CSV table of C-alpha atoms in Angstrom, one decimal:
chain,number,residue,atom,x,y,z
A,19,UNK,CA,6.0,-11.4,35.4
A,20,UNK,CA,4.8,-8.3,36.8
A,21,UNK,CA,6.6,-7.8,40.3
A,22,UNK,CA,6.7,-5.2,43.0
A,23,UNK,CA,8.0,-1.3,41.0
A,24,UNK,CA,10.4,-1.3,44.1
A,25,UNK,CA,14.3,-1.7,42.9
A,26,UNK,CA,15.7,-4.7,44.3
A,27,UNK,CA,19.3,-6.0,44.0
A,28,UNK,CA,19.3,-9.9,44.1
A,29,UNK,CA,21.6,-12.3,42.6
A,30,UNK,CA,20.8,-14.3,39.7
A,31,UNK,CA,22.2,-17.2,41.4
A,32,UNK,CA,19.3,-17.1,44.2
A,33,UNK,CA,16.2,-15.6,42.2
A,34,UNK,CA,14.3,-19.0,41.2
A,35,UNK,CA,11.6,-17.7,38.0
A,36,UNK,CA,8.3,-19.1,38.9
A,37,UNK,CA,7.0,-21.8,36.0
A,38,UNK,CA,5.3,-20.4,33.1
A,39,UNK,CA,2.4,-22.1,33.9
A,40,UNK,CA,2.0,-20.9,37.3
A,41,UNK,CA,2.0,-17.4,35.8
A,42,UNK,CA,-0.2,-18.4,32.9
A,43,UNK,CA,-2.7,-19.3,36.0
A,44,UNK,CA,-2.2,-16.0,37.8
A,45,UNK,CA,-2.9,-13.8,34.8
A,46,UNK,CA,-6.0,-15.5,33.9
A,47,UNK,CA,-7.8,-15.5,37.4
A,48,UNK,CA,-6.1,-11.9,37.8
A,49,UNK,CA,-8.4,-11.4,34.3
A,50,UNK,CA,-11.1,-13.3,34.7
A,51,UNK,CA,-12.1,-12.7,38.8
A,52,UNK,CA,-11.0,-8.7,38.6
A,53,UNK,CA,-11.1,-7.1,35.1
A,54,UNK,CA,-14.2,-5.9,34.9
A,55,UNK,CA,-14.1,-4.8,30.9
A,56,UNK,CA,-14.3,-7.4,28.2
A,57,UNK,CA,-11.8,-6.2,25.9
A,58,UNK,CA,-8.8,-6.0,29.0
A,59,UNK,CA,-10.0,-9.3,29.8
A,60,UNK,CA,-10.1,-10.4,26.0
A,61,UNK,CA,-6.2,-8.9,25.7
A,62,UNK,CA,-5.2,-10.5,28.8
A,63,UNK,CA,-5.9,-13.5,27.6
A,64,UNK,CA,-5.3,-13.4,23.8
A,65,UNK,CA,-1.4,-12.1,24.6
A,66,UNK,CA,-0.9,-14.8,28.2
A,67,UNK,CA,1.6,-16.8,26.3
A,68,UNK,CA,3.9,-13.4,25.7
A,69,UNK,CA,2.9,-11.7,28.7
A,70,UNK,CA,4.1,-14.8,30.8
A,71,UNK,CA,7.4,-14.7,28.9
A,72,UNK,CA,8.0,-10.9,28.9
A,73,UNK,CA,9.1,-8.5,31.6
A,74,UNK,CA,7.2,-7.0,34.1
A,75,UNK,CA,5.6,-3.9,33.4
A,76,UNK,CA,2.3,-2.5,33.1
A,77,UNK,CA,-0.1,-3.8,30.4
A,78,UNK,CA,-1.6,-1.5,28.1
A,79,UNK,CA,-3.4,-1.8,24.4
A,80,UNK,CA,-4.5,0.7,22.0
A,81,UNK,CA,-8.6,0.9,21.6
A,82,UNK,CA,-9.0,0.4,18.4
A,83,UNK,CA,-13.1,1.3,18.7
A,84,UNK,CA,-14.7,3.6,20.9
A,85,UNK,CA,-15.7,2.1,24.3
A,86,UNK,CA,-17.7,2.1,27.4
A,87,UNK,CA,-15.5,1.5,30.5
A,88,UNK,CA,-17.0,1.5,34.3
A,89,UNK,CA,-17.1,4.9,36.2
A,90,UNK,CA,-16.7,5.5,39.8
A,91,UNK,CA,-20.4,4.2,39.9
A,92,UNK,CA,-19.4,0.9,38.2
A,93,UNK,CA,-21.4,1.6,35.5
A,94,UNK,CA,-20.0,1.2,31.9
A,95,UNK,CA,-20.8,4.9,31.3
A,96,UNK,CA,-17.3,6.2,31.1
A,97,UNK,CA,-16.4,6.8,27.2
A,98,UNK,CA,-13.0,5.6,25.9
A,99,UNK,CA,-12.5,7.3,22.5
A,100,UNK,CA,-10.9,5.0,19.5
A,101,UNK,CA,-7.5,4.6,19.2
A,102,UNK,CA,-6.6,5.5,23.5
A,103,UNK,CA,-3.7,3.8,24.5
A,104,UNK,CA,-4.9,2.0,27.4
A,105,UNK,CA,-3.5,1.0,30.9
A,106,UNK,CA,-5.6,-2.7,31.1
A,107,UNK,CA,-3.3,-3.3,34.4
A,108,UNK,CA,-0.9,-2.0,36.7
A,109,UNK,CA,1.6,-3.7,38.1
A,110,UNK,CA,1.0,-2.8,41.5
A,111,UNK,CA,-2.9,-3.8,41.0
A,112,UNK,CA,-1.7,-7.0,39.7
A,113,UNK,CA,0.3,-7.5,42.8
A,114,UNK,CA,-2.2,-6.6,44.9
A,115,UNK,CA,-5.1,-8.9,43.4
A,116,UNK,CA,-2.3,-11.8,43.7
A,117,UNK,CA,-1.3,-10.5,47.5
A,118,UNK,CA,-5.3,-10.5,48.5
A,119,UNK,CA,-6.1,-14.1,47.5
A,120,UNK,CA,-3.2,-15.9,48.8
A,121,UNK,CA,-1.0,-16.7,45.9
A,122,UNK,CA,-0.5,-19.7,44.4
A,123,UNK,CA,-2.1,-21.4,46.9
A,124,UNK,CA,-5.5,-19.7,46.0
A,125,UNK,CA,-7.6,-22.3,44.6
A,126,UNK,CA,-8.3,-20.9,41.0
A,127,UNK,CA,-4.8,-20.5,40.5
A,128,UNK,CA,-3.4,-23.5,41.8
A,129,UNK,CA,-6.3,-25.6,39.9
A,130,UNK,CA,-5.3,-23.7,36.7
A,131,UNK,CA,-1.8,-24.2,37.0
A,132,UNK,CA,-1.9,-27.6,38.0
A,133,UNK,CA,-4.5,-28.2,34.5
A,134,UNK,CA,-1.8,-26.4,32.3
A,135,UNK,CA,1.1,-28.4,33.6
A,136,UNK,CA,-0.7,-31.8,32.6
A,137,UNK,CA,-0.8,-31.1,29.0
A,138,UNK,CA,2.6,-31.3,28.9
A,139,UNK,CA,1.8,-35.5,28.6
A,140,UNK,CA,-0.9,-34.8,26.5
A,141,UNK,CA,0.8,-32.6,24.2
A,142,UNK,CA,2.6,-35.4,21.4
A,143,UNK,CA,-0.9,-36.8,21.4
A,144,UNK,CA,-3.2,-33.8,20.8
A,145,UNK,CA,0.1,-32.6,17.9
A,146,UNK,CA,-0.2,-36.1,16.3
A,147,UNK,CA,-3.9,-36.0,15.7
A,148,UNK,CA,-3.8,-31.9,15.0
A,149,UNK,CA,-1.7,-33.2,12.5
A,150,UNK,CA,-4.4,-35.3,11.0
A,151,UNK,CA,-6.9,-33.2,10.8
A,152,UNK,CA,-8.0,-30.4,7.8
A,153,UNK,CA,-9.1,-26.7,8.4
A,154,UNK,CA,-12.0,-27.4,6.6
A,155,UNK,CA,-14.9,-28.4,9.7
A,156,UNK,CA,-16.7,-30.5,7.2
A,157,UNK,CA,-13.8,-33.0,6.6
A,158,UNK,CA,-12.7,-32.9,10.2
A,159,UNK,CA,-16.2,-34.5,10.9
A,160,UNK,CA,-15.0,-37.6,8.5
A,161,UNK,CA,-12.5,-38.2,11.0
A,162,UNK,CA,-12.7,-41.5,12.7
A,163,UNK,CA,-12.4,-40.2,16.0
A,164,UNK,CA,-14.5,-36.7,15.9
A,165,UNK,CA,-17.5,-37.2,18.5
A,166,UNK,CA,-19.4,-33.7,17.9
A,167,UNK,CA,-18.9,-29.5,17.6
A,168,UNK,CA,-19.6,-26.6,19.1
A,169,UNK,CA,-19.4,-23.0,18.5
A,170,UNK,CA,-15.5,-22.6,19.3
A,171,UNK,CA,-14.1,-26.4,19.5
A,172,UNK,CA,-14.6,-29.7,17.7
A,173,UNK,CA,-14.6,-32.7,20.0
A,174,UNK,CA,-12.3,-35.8,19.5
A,175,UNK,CA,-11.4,-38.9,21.3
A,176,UNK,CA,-8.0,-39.8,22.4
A,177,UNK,CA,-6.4,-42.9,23.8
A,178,UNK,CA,-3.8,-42.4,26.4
A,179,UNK,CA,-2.0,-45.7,28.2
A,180,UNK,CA,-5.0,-47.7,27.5
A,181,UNK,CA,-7.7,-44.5,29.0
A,182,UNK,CA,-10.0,-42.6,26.2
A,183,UNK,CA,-10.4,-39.0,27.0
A,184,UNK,CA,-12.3,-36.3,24.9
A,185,UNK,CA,-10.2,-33.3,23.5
A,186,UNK,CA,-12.0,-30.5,22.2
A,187,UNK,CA,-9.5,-28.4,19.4
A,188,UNK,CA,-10.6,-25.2,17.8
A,189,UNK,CA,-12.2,-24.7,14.8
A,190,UNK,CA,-9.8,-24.1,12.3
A,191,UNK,CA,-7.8,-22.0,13.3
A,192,UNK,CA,-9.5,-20.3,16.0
A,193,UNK,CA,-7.6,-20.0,18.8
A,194,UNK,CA,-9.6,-18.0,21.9
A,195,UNK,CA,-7.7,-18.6,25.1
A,196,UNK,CA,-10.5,-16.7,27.1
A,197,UNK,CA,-12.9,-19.5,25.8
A,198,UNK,CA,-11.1,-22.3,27.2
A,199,UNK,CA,-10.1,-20.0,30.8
A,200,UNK,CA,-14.2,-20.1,31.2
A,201,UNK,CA,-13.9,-23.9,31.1
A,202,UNK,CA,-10.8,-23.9,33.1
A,203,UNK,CA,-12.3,-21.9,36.2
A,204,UNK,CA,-15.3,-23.9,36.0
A,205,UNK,CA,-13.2,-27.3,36.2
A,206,UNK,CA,-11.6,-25.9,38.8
A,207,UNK,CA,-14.7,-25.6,41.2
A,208,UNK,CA,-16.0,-28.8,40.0
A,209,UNK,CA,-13.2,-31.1,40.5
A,210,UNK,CA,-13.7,-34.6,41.9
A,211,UNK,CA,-17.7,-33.6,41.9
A,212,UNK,CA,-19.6,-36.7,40.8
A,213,UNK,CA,-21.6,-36.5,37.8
A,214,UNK,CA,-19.6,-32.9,36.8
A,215,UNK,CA,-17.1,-33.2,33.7
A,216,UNK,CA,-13.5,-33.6,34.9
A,217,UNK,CA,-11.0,-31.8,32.5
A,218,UNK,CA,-7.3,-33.3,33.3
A,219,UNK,CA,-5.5,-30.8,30.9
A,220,UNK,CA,-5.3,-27.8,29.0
A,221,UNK,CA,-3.5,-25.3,27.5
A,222,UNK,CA,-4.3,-21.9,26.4
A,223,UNK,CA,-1.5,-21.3,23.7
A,224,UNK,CA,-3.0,-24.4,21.6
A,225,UNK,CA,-6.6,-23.7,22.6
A,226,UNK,CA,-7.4,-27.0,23.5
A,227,UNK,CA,-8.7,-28.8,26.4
A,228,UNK,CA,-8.9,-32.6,27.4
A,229,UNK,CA,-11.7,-34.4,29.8
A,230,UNK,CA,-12.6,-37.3,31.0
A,231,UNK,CA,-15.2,-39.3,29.0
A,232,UNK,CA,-18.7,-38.5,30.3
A,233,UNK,CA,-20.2,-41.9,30.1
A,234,UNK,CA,-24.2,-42.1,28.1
A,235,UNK,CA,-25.3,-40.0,25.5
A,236,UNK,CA,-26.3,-37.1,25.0
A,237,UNK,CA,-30.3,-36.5,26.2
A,238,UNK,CA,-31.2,-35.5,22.8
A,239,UNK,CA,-30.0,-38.9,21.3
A,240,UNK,CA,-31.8,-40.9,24.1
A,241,UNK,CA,-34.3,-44.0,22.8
A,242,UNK,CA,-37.8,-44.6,24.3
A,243,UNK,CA,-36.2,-47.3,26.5
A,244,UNK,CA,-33.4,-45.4,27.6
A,245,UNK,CA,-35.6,-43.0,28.7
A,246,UNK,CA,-37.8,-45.4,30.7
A,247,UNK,CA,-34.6,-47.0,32.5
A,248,UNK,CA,-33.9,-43.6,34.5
A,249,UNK,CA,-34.7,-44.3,38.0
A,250,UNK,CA,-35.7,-42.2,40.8
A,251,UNK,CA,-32.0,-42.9,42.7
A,252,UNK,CA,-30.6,-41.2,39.4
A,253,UNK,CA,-32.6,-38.4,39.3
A,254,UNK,CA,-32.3,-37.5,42.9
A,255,UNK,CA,-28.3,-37.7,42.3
A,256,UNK,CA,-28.9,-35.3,39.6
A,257,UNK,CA,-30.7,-32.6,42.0
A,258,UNK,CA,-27.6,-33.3,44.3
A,259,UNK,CA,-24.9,-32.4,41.6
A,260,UNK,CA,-26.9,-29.2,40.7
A,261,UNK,CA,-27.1,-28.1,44.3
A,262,UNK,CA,-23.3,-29.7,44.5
A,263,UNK,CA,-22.5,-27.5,41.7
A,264,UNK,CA,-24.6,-24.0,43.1
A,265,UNK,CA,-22.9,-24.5,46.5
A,266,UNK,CA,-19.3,-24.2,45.1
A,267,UNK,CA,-20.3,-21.3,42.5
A,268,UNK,CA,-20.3,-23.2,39.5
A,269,UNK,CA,-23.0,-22.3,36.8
A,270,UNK,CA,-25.0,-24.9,34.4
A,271,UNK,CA,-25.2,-24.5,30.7
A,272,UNK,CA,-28.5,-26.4,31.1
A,273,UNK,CA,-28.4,-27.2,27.1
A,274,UNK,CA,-29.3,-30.7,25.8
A,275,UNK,CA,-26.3,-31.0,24.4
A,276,UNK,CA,-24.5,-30.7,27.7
A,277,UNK,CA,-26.6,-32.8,29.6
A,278,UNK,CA,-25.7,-36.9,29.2
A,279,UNK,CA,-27.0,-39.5,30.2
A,280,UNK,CA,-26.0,-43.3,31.2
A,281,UNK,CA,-28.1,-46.5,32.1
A,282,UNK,CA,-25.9,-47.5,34.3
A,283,UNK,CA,-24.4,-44.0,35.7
A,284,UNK,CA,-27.1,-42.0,35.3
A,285,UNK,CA,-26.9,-38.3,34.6
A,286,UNK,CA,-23.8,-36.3,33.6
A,287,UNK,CA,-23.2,-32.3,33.0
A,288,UNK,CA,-20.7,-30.8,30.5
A,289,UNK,CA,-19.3,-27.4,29.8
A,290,UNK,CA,-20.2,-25.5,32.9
A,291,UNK,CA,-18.9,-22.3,34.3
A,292,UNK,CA,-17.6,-20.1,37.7
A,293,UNK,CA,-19.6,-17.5,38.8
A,294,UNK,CA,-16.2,-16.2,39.9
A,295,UNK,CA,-16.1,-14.7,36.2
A,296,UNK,CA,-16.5,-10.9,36.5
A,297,UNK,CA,-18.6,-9.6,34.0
A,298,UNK,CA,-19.5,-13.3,32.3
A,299,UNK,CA,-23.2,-12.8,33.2
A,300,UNK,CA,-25.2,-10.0,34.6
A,301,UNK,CA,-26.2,-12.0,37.5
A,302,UNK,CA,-25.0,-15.1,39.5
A,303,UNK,CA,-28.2,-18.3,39.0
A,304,UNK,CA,-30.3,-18.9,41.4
A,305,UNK,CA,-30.5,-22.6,42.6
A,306,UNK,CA,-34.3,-22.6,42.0
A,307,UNK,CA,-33.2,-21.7,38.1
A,308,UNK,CA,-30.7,-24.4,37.6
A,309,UNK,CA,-32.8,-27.1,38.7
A,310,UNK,CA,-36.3,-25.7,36.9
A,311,UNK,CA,-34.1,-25.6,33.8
A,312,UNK,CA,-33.6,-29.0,34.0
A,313,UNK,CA,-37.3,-29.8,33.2
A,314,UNK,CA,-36.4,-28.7,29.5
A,315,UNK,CA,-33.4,-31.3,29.2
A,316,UNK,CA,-36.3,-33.8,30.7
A,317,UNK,CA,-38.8,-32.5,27.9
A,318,UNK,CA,-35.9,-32.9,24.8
A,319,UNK,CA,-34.9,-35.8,25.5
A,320,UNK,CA,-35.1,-38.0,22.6
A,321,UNK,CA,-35.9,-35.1,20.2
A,322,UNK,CA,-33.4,-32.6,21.1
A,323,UNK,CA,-31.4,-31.9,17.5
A,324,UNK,CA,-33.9,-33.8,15.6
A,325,UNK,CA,-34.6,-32.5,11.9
A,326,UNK,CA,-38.3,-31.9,11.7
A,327,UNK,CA,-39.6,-32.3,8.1
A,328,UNK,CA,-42.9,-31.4,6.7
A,329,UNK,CA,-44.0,-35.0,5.9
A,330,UNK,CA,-44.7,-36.8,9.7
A,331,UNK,CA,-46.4,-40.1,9.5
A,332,UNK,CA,-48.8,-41.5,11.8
A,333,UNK,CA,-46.1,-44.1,12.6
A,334,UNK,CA,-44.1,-41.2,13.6
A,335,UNK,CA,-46.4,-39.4,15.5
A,336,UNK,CA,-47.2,-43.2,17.3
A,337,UNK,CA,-43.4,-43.1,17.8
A,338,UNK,CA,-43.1,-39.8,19.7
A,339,UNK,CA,-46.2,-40.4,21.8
A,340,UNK,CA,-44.2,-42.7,23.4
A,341,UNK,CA,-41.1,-41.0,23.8
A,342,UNK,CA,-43.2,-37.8,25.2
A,343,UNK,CA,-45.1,-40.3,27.8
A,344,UNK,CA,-41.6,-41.5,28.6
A,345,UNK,CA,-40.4,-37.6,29.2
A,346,UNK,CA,-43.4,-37.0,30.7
A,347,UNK,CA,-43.2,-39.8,33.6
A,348,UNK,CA,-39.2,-38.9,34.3
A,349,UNK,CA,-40.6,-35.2,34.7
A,350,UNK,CA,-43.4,-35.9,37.2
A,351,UNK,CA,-40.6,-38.0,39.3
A,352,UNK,CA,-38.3,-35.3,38.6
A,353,UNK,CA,-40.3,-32.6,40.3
A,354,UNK,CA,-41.8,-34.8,43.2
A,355,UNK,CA,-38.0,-35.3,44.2
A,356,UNK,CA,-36.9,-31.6,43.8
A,357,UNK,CA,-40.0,-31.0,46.3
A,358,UNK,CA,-38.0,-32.9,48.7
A,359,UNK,CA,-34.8,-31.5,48.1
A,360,UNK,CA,-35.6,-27.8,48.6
A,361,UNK,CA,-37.8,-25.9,50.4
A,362,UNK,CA,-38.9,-22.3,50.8
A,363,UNK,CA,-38.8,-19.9,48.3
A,364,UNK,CA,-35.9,-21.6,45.9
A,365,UNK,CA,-38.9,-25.1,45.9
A,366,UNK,CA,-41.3,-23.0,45.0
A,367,UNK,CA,-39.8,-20.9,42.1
A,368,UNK,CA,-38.1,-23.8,40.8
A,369,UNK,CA,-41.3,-25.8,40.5
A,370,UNK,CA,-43.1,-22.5,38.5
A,371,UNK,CA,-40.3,-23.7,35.9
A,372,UNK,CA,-40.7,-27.1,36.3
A,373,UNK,CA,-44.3,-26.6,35.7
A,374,UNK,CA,-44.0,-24.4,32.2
A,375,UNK,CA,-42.7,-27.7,30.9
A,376,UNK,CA,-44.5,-30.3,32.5
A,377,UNK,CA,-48.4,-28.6,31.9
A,378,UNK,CA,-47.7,-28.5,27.9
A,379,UNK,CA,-46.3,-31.9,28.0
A,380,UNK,CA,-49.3,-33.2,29.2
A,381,UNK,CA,-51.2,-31.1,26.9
A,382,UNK,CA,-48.7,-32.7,24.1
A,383,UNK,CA,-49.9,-36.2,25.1
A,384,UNK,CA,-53.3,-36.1,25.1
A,385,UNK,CA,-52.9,-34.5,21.5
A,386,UNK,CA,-50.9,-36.9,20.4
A,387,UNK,CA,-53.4,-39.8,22.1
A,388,UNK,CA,-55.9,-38.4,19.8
A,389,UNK,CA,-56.1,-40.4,15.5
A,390,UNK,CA,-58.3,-37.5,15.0
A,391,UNK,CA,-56.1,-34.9,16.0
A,392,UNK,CA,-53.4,-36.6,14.6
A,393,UNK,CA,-55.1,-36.6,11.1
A,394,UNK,CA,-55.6,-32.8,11.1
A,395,UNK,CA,-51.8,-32.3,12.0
A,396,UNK,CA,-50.6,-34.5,8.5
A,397,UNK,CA,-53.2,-33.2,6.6
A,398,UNK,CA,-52.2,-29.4,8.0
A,399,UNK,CA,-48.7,-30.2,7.1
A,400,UNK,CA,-49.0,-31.9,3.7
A,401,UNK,CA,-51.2,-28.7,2.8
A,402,UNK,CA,-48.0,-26.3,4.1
A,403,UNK,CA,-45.7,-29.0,1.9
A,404,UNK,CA,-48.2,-28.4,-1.1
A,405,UNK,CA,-47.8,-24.7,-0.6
A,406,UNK,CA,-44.3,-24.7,-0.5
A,407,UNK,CA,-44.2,-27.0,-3.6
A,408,UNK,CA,-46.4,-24.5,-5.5
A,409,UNK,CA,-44.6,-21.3,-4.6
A,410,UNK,CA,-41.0,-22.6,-5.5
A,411,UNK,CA,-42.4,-23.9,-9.0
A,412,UNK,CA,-43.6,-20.2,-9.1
A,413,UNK,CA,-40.1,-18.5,-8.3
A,414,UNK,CA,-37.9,-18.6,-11.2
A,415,UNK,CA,-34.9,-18.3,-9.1
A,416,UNK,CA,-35.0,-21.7,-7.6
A,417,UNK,CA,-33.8,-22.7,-10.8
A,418,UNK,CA,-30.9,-20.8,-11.2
């Protein structure tokens, strides 16, 4: 797949074709580290499986709406009209990009390829359970071994020689390649970092991935005395990984949902990112970001995903007092330790986020500490129920 233009007699007997995996690899970090336009990058990815197959040659599409492509400047000022046929890559920029990093030897290909070949194991696994499973997303949740969703992928557990490992599949039939390469490049980076989701396998024609179980929960689902279990060794390994993380260019989808967390193994992080990924964000995160952020996973935990209804008890607001004192001591730890972990500049704007969380949280728990306060929240809210009650025995449609 796209080689040197120069003619070349060689016998078939002595060319050796490189794997399809290792040029599955090469194409995506050629996309995703130096393609700067979304749609090239989106093509790149959504055609890998043919363009690994096929024979070299440029790579070109037809816009099929008008676009905005960088000028000299690098700004996406440069207007492509509908329906251009596009060069997306030559292939003497191709072999150049591959030439400048090394080859396969270069870290984000050789991690890729080595990720695509492991599915190969995987593979009768992930087909048997495909099998099982419906289009619909609402019957896939019955499945006995579905564990949550997401916005691209459903997550399941698998058992292989006696191991569980989580396998996210795509929705339906939503197959995005490009989603799973920005999961890729980030496992790439964080392999064999503590605390840092390990994927073992992938593959970007089924759009699937597989991962190491992150032991705990999710911080959302945490209980009162969950919560109160963290120790301070745990949450200073948890600064660690996040400057771990920043120091090899990995970036933090600081979520709820991606943050877990384990009595015994204390903090884990899913579904990160490389900053390696041209045109992913407008700018790389700061250190002093990542770790303030974290003050919100500290703040929702317990009550992250929660359904909040209009009619809150005082047994309820008793109950989330003390998950919110719980927080609230974790988050005072929290940001004593990040003050010895950093210093400068980066400890100081990282505890002006801390602090956006941790001064309401106070505020929240001396509300909540207060039956008078308390009683003028429920009767507030059964007043808003009592509304709402009214004005849909007013609209005629709720009938209907």
């Amino acid at each position: 797949m796209l080689q040197s233009t120069k003619s070349r007699k060689i016998k078939m007997q002595e060319f050796t074709p490189k794997p399809k995996e290792l040029i599955q690899a090469q194409l995506a970090t050629f996309a995703a580290e130096h393609v700067p336009v979304p749609q090239d990058k989106g093509h790149i990815f959504n055609n890998i499986d043919a363009l690994s197959e096929g024979a070299a040659t440029d790579i070109t599409r037809t816009t099929k709406d008008v676009e905005y492509h960088p000028g000299k400047d690098g700004i996406f000022n440069m207007r492509v009209p509908e329906g251009t046929i596009h060069t997306v890559a030559t292939q003497q920029d191709y072999a150049n990009f591959i030439r400048s990093v090394g080859g396969s030897r270069y870290e984000s290909i050789e991690g890729r390829a080595s990720l695509l070949n492991a599915y190969e194991h995987f593979k009768p696994i992930v087909s048997k359970l495909r099998a099982e499973l419906s289009d619909d997303d609402t019957l896939r949740k019955k499945h006995t071994t579905f564990l949550g969703t997401g916005s691209n992928a459903m997550a399941f557990q698998i058992e292989d020689e006696g191991t569980m490992y989580v396998v996210r599949i795509p929705r339906g039939k939503n197959v995005k390649p490009g989603v799973i390469d920005s999961h890729l490049a980030g496992a790439v980076l964080g392999k064999d970092v503590s605390h840092l989701e390990q994927i073992v396998a992938a593959s970007y024609e089924d759009g699937v991935t597989i991962a190491e179980v992150m032991p705990g929960k999710e911080v959302g689902q945490l209980t009162i005395d969950e919560i109160k279990s963290v120790t301070n060794e745990q949450l200073s390994m948890l600064v660690d990984t996040l400057i771990t993380a920043h120091d090899r260019g990995i970036e933090i989808d600081p979520k709820p949902s991606n943050i877990f967390y384990d009595p015994q193994e204390g903090y884990g992080i899913v579904d990160y990112h490389s900053s390696k990924y041209i045109g992913r964000s407008p700018k790389i995160q700061e250190l002093s970001e990542v770790v303030g952020w974290l003050a919100t996973d500290i703040d929702n935990a317990g009550f992250y995903g929660r359904t909040i209804g209009l009619e809150k008890t005082t047994e309820e607001y008793a109950h989330d007092l003390e998950l919110k004192k719980a927080n609230l001591d974790v988050m005072q730890r929290y940001k004593a330790i990040v003050a010895t972990k950093l210093s400068g500049e980066t400890l100081h704007k990282a505890l002006e986020v801390i602090n956006t969380r941790l001064e309401p949280l106070q505020e929240s728990v001396i509300h909540y500490s207060n039956p008078e306060w308390v009683e003028k929240q429920i009767a507030h809210m059964n007043a808003l129920r009592a509304q709402k009650i009214l004005q849909n025995a007013q609209d005629p449609d709720v009938f209907m």
